XYZ file of N, CA and C in Angstrom:
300
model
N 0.821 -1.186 0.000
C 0.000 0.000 0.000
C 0.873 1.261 0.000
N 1.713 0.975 0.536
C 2.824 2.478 0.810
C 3.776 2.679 -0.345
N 3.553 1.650 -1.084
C 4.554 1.397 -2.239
C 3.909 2.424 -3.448
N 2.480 2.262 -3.325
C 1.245 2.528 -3.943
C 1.156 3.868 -3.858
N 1.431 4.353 -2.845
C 0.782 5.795 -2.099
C 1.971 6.884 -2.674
N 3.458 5.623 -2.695
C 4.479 6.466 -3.370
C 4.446 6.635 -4.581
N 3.943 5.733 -5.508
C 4.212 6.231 -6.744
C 2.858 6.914 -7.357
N 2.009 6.699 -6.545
C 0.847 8.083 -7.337
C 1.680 9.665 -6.566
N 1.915 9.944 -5.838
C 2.959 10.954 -5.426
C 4.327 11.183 -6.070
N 4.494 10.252 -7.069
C 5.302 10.224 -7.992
C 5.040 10.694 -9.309
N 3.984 10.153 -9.532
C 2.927 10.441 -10.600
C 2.874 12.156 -10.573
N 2.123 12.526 -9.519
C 1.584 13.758 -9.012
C 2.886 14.761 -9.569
N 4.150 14.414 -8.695
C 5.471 15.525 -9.182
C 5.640 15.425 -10.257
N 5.197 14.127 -10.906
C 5.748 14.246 -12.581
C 4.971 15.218 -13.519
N 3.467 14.991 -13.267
C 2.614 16.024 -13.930
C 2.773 17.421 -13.666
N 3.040 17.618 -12.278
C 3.057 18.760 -11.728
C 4.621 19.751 -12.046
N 5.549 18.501 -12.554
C 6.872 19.054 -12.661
C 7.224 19.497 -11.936
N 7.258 19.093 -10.558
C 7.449 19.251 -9.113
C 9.261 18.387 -9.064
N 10.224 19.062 -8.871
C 11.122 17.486 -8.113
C 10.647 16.882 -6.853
N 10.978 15.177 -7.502
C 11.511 14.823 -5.862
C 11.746 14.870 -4.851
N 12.214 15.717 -4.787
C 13.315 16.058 -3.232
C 11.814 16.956 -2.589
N 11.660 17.822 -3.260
C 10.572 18.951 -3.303
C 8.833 18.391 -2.242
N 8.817 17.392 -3.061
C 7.797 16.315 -2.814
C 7.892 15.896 -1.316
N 8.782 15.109 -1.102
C 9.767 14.358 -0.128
C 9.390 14.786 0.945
N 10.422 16.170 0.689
C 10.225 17.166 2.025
C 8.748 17.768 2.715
N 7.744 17.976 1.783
C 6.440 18.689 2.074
C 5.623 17.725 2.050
N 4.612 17.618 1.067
C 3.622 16.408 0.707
C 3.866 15.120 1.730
N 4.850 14.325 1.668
C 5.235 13.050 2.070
C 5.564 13.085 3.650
N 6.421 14.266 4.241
C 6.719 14.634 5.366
C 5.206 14.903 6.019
N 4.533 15.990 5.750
C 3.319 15.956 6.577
C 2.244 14.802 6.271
N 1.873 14.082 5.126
C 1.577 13.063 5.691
C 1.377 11.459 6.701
N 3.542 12.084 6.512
C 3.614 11.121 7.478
C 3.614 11.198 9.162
N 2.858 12.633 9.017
C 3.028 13.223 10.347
C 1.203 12.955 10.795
N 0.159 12.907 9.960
C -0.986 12.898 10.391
C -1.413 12.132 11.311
N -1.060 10.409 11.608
C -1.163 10.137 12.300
C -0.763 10.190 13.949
N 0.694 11.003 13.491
C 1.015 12.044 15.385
C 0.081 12.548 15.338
N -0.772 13.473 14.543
C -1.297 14.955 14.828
C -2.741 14.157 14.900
N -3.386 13.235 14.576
C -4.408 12.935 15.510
C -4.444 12.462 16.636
N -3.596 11.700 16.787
C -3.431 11.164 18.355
C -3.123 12.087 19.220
N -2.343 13.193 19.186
C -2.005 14.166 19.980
C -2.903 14.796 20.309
N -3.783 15.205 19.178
C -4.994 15.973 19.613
C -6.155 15.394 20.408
N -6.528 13.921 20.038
C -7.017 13.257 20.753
C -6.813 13.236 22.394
N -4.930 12.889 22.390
C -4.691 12.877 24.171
C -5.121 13.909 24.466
N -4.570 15.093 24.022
C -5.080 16.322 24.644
C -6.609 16.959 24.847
N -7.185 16.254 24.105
C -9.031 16.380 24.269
C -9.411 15.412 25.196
N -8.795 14.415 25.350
C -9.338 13.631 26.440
C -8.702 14.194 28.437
N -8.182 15.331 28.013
C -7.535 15.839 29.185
C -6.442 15.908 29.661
N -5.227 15.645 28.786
C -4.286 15.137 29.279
C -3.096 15.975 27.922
N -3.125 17.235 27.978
C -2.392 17.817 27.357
C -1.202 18.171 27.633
N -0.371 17.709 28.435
C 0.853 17.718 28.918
C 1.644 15.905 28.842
N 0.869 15.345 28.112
C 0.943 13.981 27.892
C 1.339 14.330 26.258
N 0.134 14.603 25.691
C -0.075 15.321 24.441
C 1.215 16.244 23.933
N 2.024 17.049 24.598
C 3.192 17.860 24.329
C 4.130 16.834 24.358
N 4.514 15.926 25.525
C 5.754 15.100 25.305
C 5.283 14.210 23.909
N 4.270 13.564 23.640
C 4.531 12.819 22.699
C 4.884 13.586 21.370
N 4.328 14.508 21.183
C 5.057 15.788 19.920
C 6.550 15.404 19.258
N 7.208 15.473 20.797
C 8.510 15.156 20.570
C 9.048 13.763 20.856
N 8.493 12.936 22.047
C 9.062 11.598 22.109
C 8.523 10.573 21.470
N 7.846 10.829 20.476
C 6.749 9.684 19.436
C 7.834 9.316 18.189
N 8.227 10.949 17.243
C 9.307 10.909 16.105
C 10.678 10.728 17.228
N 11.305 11.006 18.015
C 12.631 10.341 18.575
C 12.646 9.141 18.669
N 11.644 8.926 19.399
C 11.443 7.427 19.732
C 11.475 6.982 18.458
N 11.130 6.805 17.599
C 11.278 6.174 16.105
C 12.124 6.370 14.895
N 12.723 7.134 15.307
C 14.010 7.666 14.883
C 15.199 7.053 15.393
N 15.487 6.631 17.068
C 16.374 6.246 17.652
C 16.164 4.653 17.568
N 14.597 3.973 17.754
C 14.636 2.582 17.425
C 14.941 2.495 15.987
N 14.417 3.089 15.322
C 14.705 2.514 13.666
C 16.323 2.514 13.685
N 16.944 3.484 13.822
C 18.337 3.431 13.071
C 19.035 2.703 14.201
N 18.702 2.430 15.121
C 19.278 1.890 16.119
C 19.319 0.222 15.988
N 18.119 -0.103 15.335
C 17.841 -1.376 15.033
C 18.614 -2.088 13.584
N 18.581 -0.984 13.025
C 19.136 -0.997 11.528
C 20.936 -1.078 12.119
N 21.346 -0.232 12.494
C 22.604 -0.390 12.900
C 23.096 -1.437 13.603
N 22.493 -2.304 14.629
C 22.662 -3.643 15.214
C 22.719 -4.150 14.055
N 21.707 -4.799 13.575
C 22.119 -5.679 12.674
C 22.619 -5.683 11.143
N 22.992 -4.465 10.901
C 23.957 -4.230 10.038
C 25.643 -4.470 10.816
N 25.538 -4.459 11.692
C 27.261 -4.351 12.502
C 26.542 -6.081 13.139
N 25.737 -6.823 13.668
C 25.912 -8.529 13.305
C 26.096 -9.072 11.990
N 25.329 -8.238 10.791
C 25.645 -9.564 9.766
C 27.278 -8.665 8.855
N 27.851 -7.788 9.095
C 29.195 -7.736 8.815
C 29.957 -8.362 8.639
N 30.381 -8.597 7.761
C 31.651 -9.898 8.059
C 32.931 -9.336 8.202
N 33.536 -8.276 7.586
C 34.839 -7.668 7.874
C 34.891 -7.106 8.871
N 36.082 -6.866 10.143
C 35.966 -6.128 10.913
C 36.027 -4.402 11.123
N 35.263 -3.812 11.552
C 35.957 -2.366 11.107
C 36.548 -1.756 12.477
N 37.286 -1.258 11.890
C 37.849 -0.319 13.105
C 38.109 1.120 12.825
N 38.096 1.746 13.957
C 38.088 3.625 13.615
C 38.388 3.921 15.185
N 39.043 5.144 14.924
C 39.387 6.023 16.154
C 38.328 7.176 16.478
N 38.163 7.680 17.486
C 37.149 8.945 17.581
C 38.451 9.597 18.814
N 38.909 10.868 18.350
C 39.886 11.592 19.621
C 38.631 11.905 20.592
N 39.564 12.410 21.450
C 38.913 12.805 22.704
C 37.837 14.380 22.290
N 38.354 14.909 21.905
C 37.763 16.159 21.196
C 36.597 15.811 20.693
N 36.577 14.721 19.342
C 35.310 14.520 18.998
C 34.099 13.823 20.283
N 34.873 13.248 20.806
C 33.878 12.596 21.832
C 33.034 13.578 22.613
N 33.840 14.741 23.245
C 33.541 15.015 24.302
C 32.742 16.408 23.358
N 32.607 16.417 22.175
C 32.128 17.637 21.651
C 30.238 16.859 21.416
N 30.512 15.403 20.963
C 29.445 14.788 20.877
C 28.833 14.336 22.250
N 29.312 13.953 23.029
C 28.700 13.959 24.569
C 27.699 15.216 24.807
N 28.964 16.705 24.722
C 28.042 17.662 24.532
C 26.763 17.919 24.252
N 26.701 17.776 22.952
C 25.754 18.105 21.795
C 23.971 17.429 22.839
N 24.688 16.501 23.254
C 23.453 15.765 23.780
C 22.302 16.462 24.868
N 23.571 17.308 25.000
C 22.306 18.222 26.578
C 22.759 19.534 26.014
C-alpha cells in the first residue's frame, strides 16, 4: 500500500513538474506526520495535554532512535569484515556535549 501511495505521489510531481526532493520534504513529510497529529490531539481532548506535548517530541525520537538503532545492530551482526576507527577525545567530548 505504501509502495502505492508512493508512486501516485510520484505520478503527481511528474505532472506537476514538481522534483523529488521537493515532494519528499512537504507532501510526504506531513503526511507522514498525520497520524502524530491525531493522536495528539485526541490525548489532549481527552484531558491530558501535557501527555499530548511530550509525545510531539518523544513519538518521532522514539522512532528515529529505534529505527536506526535497530538498523545499525544488525547491520554491525551480519558484517563480516571487521571495522575499526578512532574517535579523539575532542570529537567525543564535543558529541557527549551536543546531547544536553
Amino acid at each position: 500500500m505504501a509502495g502505492e501511495l508512493l508512486n501516485c505521489l510520484a505520478a503527481l510531481g511528474a505532472l506537476l513538474k514538481l522534483p523529488p526532493a521537493l515532494l519528499g520534504l512537504t507532501v510526504l513529510a506531513w503526511g507522514n506526520s498525520v497520524g502524530d497529529l491525531v493522536a495528539d490531539v485526541a490525548v489532549a481532548k481527552a484531558g491530558q495535554p501535557a501527555l499530548a506535548m511530550a509525545d510531539c517530541f518523544a513519538g518521532p525520537m522514539f522512532n528515529m532512535l529505534f529505527g536506526l538503532g535497530t538498523a545499525l545492530v544488525i547491520q554491525t551482526a551480519t558484517c563480516i569484515q571487521k571495522l575499526t576507527y578512532s574517535i579523539s577525545m575532542s570529537v567525543l567530548w564535543l558529541r557527549l556535549c551536543s546531547c544536553f
